[in-house]
Amino acid sequence: MRLIVALAGCVLAVLVNTGSAIGQPANPSTPISTPPPGSGGTGDEVVQTQWGPLGPADRDFMNRVKQAGLWEKPAGEKGRAKRADQPKIQEASKHLIEGHTLLDNVVNRAGVLLGVTLPQEATDEQKGWLAEMDAANGDEFDSVFANRLRVAHGKVYAYAAQIRAGTKNELIRILSTQAMITVFEHIKAMEDTGRVDFGAIESPQPLAPPTNSIGAPDASGDQQGADASANPTDGVIPTVPEGTRFTRTAEQGVFGENNGVFFGAIAVLALALVGMRMISRSKKNTRRKSRSH
């Protein structure tokens, strides 16, 4: 019986492994091409990449994400150094440092893959905010720290949502999604300090009502013709490297084109279990007969 179980297990393992490999290339993904630095376009140029079209707003967003880390991470380091006795400032500082370390990794990788050269220093305005923090101490530092960062993150969060909703580039969707997650965490961390002056934050404005003017959506919401003429990149589907798990069709199933192998393995296991059951019953019948004699 043990031999049967062992054999069934071996057959199942071999079939499952075969099923997951058959139909898949030896190299699971096509090598990703790395374009030359600066080839990602400038100005209003829309560049076609293997991840989908890359436009001016996409590049601007990448630059802003990179520049955010160039001043917000140092701000977190200042908070950690200057307010060691304030747990909430320490917690907010930790979020800043860890969050922008992660975002830097994502945006730096995207810059390489898309051929976009990213900024390497904060803007003059951002340097001014850091100088304010350097000059402040105690409660004044807490106020400058929390409010400068809360306002900045509120603007970035809205912009990231706009990019996420409209970008046609796969890597920018990944970057904007991570940016929204990280920035929201930072907004909450700043508010948790208890030092945010909500009265000084710009109030949100309602969206403009829909109109029936030329180029705007009509009452039925059909804008396909207007969109096609306004942006020639509409409808372009971002490409995915061949051979990855994302290229499998729904018809191929879990094991590619070899779902039959998987079900064969299940059948072998079922037969093994039935055989074990029959052997067990046979032994019981033998014992009963021996007792009766």
XYZ file of C-alpha atoms in Angstrom:
293
model
C 0.000 0.000 0.000
C 2.818 2.382 0.863
C 4.428 1.583 -2.477
C 1.236 2.484 -4.310
C 0.946 5.803 -2.454
C 4.575 6.669 -3.166
C 4.209 5.820 -6.853
C 1.018 7.858 -7.142
C 2.697 10.842 -5.511
C 5.652 10.627 -7.889
C 3.398 10.388 -10.942
C 1.336 13.349 -9.765
C 4.407 15.491 -9.153
C 5.879 14.673 -12.562
C 2.629 15.367 -14.396
C 1.961 18.658 -12.617
C 5.493 19.881 -13.270
C 5.230 18.786 -16.891
C 1.887 20.480 -17.278
C 3.215 23.779 -15.980
C 6.204 23.655 -18.303
C 4.757 22.314 -21.556
C 3.887 25.067 -23.990
C 6.026 27.645 -22.162
C 9.309 28.948 -23.575
C 12.601 27.939 -21.978
C 13.137 31.601 -21.133
C 9.899 32.706 -19.396
C 10.043 36.273 -20.710
C 11.450 38.185 -23.611
C 14.486 40.274 -22.613
C 13.473 43.850 -21.903
C 15.181 46.359 -24.149
C 16.801 49.360 -22.479
C 16.647 52.499 -24.639
C 19.399 55.136 -24.578
C 19.086 57.795 -21.828
C 17.148 60.813 -23.030
C 15.318 58.887 -25.748
C 12.004 59.114 -23.917
C 11.032 62.342 -25.645
C 10.874 66.032 -24.771
C 8.298 68.803 -24.814
C 4.955 67.774 -26.305
C 6.441 64.734 -28.030
C 4.663 61.385 -27.659
C 7.135 58.491 -27.865
C 6.080 54.920 -28.587
C 7.682 52.472 -26.138
C 7.291 48.745 -25.543
C 5.169 49.694 -22.521
C 2.812 51.946 -24.481
C 2.935 55.612 -25.565
C 4.817 58.014 -23.305
C 3.580 61.603 -23.371
C 4.525 64.945 -21.791
C 2.325 64.458 -18.716
C 3.901 61.050 -18.089
C 7.401 62.522 -18.146
C 6.344 65.458 -15.977
C 4.883 63.070 -13.409
C 8.078 61.026 -13.307
C 10.094 64.187 -12.698
C 7.782 65.305 -9.894
C 7.915 61.920 -8.165
C 11.703 61.984 -8.313
C 11.921 65.576 -7.056
C 9.492 64.836 -4.222
C 11.909 62.276 -2.865
C 14.804 64.724 -3.180
C 13.321 66.980 -0.515
C 10.841 64.862 1.439
C 13.337 62.195 2.391
C 15.747 64.860 3.785
C 12.743 66.389 5.580
C 12.117 63.030 7.236
C 15.754 62.837 8.284
C 15.502 66.317 9.836
C 12.370 65.333 11.744
C 14.057 62.204 13.041
C 17.142 64.150 14.179
C 15.496 67.277 15.606
C 12.443 65.784 17.357
C 13.680 62.534 18.873
C 11.359 63.075 21.861
C 8.182 63.365 19.728
C 6.825 59.908 18.778
C 4.344 61.211 16.200
C 6.993 63.257 14.396
C 9.279 60.242 14.533
C 6.579 58.041 13.012
C 5.849 60.564 10.253
C 9.571 60.866 9.525
C 9.859 57.092 9.238
C 7.011 57.027 6.702
C 8.707 59.727 4.640
C 12.082 58.012 4.522
C 10.779 54.506 3.820
C 8.086 55.623 1.385
C 10.358 57.721 -0.788
C 13.082 55.094 -0.742
C 10.543 52.744 -2.323
C 9.249 55.350 -4.786
C 12.809 56.244 -5.790
C 13.455 52.616 -6.688
C 10.302 52.475 -8.816
C 10.785 55.793 -10.633
C 14.499 55.186 -11.203
C 13.747 51.832 -12.830
C 10.978 53.371 -14.934
C 13.360 56.115 -16.039
C 15.877 53.549 -17.290
C 13.272 51.454 -19.125
C 11.602 54.482 -20.728
C 14.749 56.430 -21.575
C 13.833 59.380 -19.356
C 16.605 61.298 -17.590
C 15.342 62.267 -14.126
C 16.325 65.319 -12.019
C 19.024 64.890 -9.409
C 18.319 67.815 -7.092
C 15.333 69.463 -5.466
C 13.844 72.682 -6.851
C 14.693 76.061 -5.345
C 11.253 76.154 -3.713
C 11.786 72.737 -2.129
C 15.224 73.780 -0.893
C 13.536 76.796 0.702
C 11.161 74.537 2.629
C 14.078 72.518 3.927
C 15.790 75.752 4.980
C 12.652 76.684 6.961
C 12.907 73.394 8.816
C 16.589 73.962 9.501
C 15.805 77.358 11.055
C 12.883 76.126 13.179
C 13.000 74.284 16.500
C 10.545 72.729 18.940
C 6.862 73.319 18.269
C 7.672 75.695 15.416
C 9.526 72.910 13.635
C 6.575 70.552 14.109
C 4.241 73.108 12.525
C 6.474 73.816 9.537
C 7.204 70.115 9.071
C 3.583 68.943 9.197
C 2.015 71.739 7.156
C 4.587 72.008 4.372
C 4.510 68.279 3.818
C 0.728 67.932 4.151
C 0.042 70.615 1.538
C 2.660 69.231 -0.861
C 1.327 65.691 -0.555
C -2.247 66.828 -1.128
C -1.273 68.339 -4.490
C 0.797 65.341 -5.543
C -1.992 62.921 -4.609
C -4.481 64.716 -6.862
C -1.984 64.780 -9.723
C -1.130 61.089 -9.306
C -4.830 60.212 -9.504
C -5.174 62.238 -12.697
C -2.185 60.476 -14.268
C -3.390 57.037 -13.141
C -6.796 57.660 -14.706
C -5.493 58.761 -18.089
C -2.018 57.412 -18.829
C -1.643 54.897 -21.635
C 1.761 53.671 -20.483
C 1.932 50.485 -18.416
C 4.965 51.548 -16.353
C 3.417 54.920 -15.548
C 0.308 53.136 -14.303
C 2.490 51.091 -11.968
C 4.356 54.196 -10.785
C 1.229 56.312 -10.279
C -0.493 53.499 -8.376
C 2.442 53.163 -5.983
C 2.665 56.957 -5.676
C -0.992 57.187 -4.638
C -0.520 54.474 -2.004
C 2.636 56.067 -0.588
C 1.392 59.652 -0.688
C -1.867 58.742 1.031
C 0.103 57.096 3.843
C 2.162 60.279 4.192
C -0.930 62.481 4.266
C -2.329 60.375 7.098
C 1.003 60.435 8.939
C 1.155 64.244 8.765
C -2.406 64.565 10.037
C -1.674 62.148 12.878
C 0.921 64.592 14.232
C -1.950 66.871 15.268
C -0.112 69.892 13.858
C -1.820 70.304 10.481
C -3.684 73.596 10.041
C -6.640 72.491 7.917
C -7.887 76.084 7.677
C -4.844 76.953 5.582
C -5.426 74.129 3.083
C -7.030 75.080 -0.207
C -10.635 73.909 -0.358
C -11.663 71.479 -3.114
C -13.739 72.770 -6.002
C -16.630 70.937 -7.686
C -16.050 69.527 -11.143
C -17.323 71.530 -14.086
C -20.730 70.319 -15.273
C -20.864 68.409 -18.575
C -21.655 70.458 -21.657
C -22.963 69.735 -25.145
C -20.411 71.899 -26.899
C -18.321 70.551 -29.769
C -15.713 68.089 -28.539
C -17.468 67.600 -25.178
C -19.524 64.533 -24.189
C -23.205 64.739 -25.090
C -26.105 63.541 -22.974
C -25.409 59.919 -23.906
C -21.758 60.215 -22.930
C -20.555 59.187 -26.428
C -17.273 60.933 -27.120
C -15.478 58.336 -29.186
C -15.211 60.461 -32.298
C -14.026 63.543 -30.415
C -11.423 61.559 -28.485
C -10.051 59.919 -31.608
C -9.422 63.250 -33.262
C -8.133 64.982 -30.128
C -5.515 62.392 -29.222
C -4.085 60.076 -31.891
C -2.654 57.739 -29.225
C -6.096 56.769 -27.902
C -6.811 53.082 -28.240
C -3.153 52.044 -28.246
C -2.783 48.931 -26.093
C 0.456 48.757 -24.033
C 2.530 45.741 -25.025
C 3.701 43.054 -22.625
C 6.905 41.015 -23.179
C 6.101 37.758 -24.991
C 6.095 34.573 -22.943
C 5.093 36.113 -19.612
C 2.103 34.826 -17.673
C 0.119 37.874 -18.821
C 0.140 36.683 -22.448
C -1.722 33.444 -21.765
C -5.308 33.456 -22.976
C -8.220 32.412 -20.841
C -8.691 29.349 -23.062
C -5.213 28.070 -22.236
C -6.060 27.686 -18.572
C -3.765 27.377 -15.597
C -1.285 25.055 -17.308
C -1.175 26.717 -20.719
C -2.475 24.475 -23.478
C -2.055 21.290 -21.404
C -4.887 21.262 -18.920
C -5.453 17.626 -19.928
C -2.207 16.699 -18.216
C -3.433 18.242 -14.992
C -6.715 16.340 -15.095
C -4.792 13.147 -15.923
C -2.761 13.643 -12.770
C -5.941 14.047 -10.738
C -7.293 10.816 -12.258
C -4.114 8.920 -11.305
C -4.396 10.181 -7.739
C -8.067 9.186 -7.585
C -7.279 5.646 -8.840
C -4.526 5.335 -6.252
C -6.959 6.288 -3.473
C -9.522 3.766 -4.746
C -6.844 1.067 -4.829
C -5.834 1.863 -1.251
C -9.478 1.597 -0.189
C -9.883 -1.790 -1.869
C -6.691 -3.141 -0.269
C -7.898 -1.974 3.132
C -11.268 -3.726 2.690
C -9.539 -6.904 1.497
C -7.381 -6.994 4.644
C -10.421 -6.535 6.865
C -12.262 -9.403 5.130
C -9.192 -11.646 5.547
C -9.053 -10.889 9.283
C -12.773 -11.679 9.704
C -12.420 -15.041 7.912
C -9.412 -15.994 10.034
C -11.357 -15.185 13.208
C -14.348 -17.228 12.091
C -12.102 -20.275 11.657
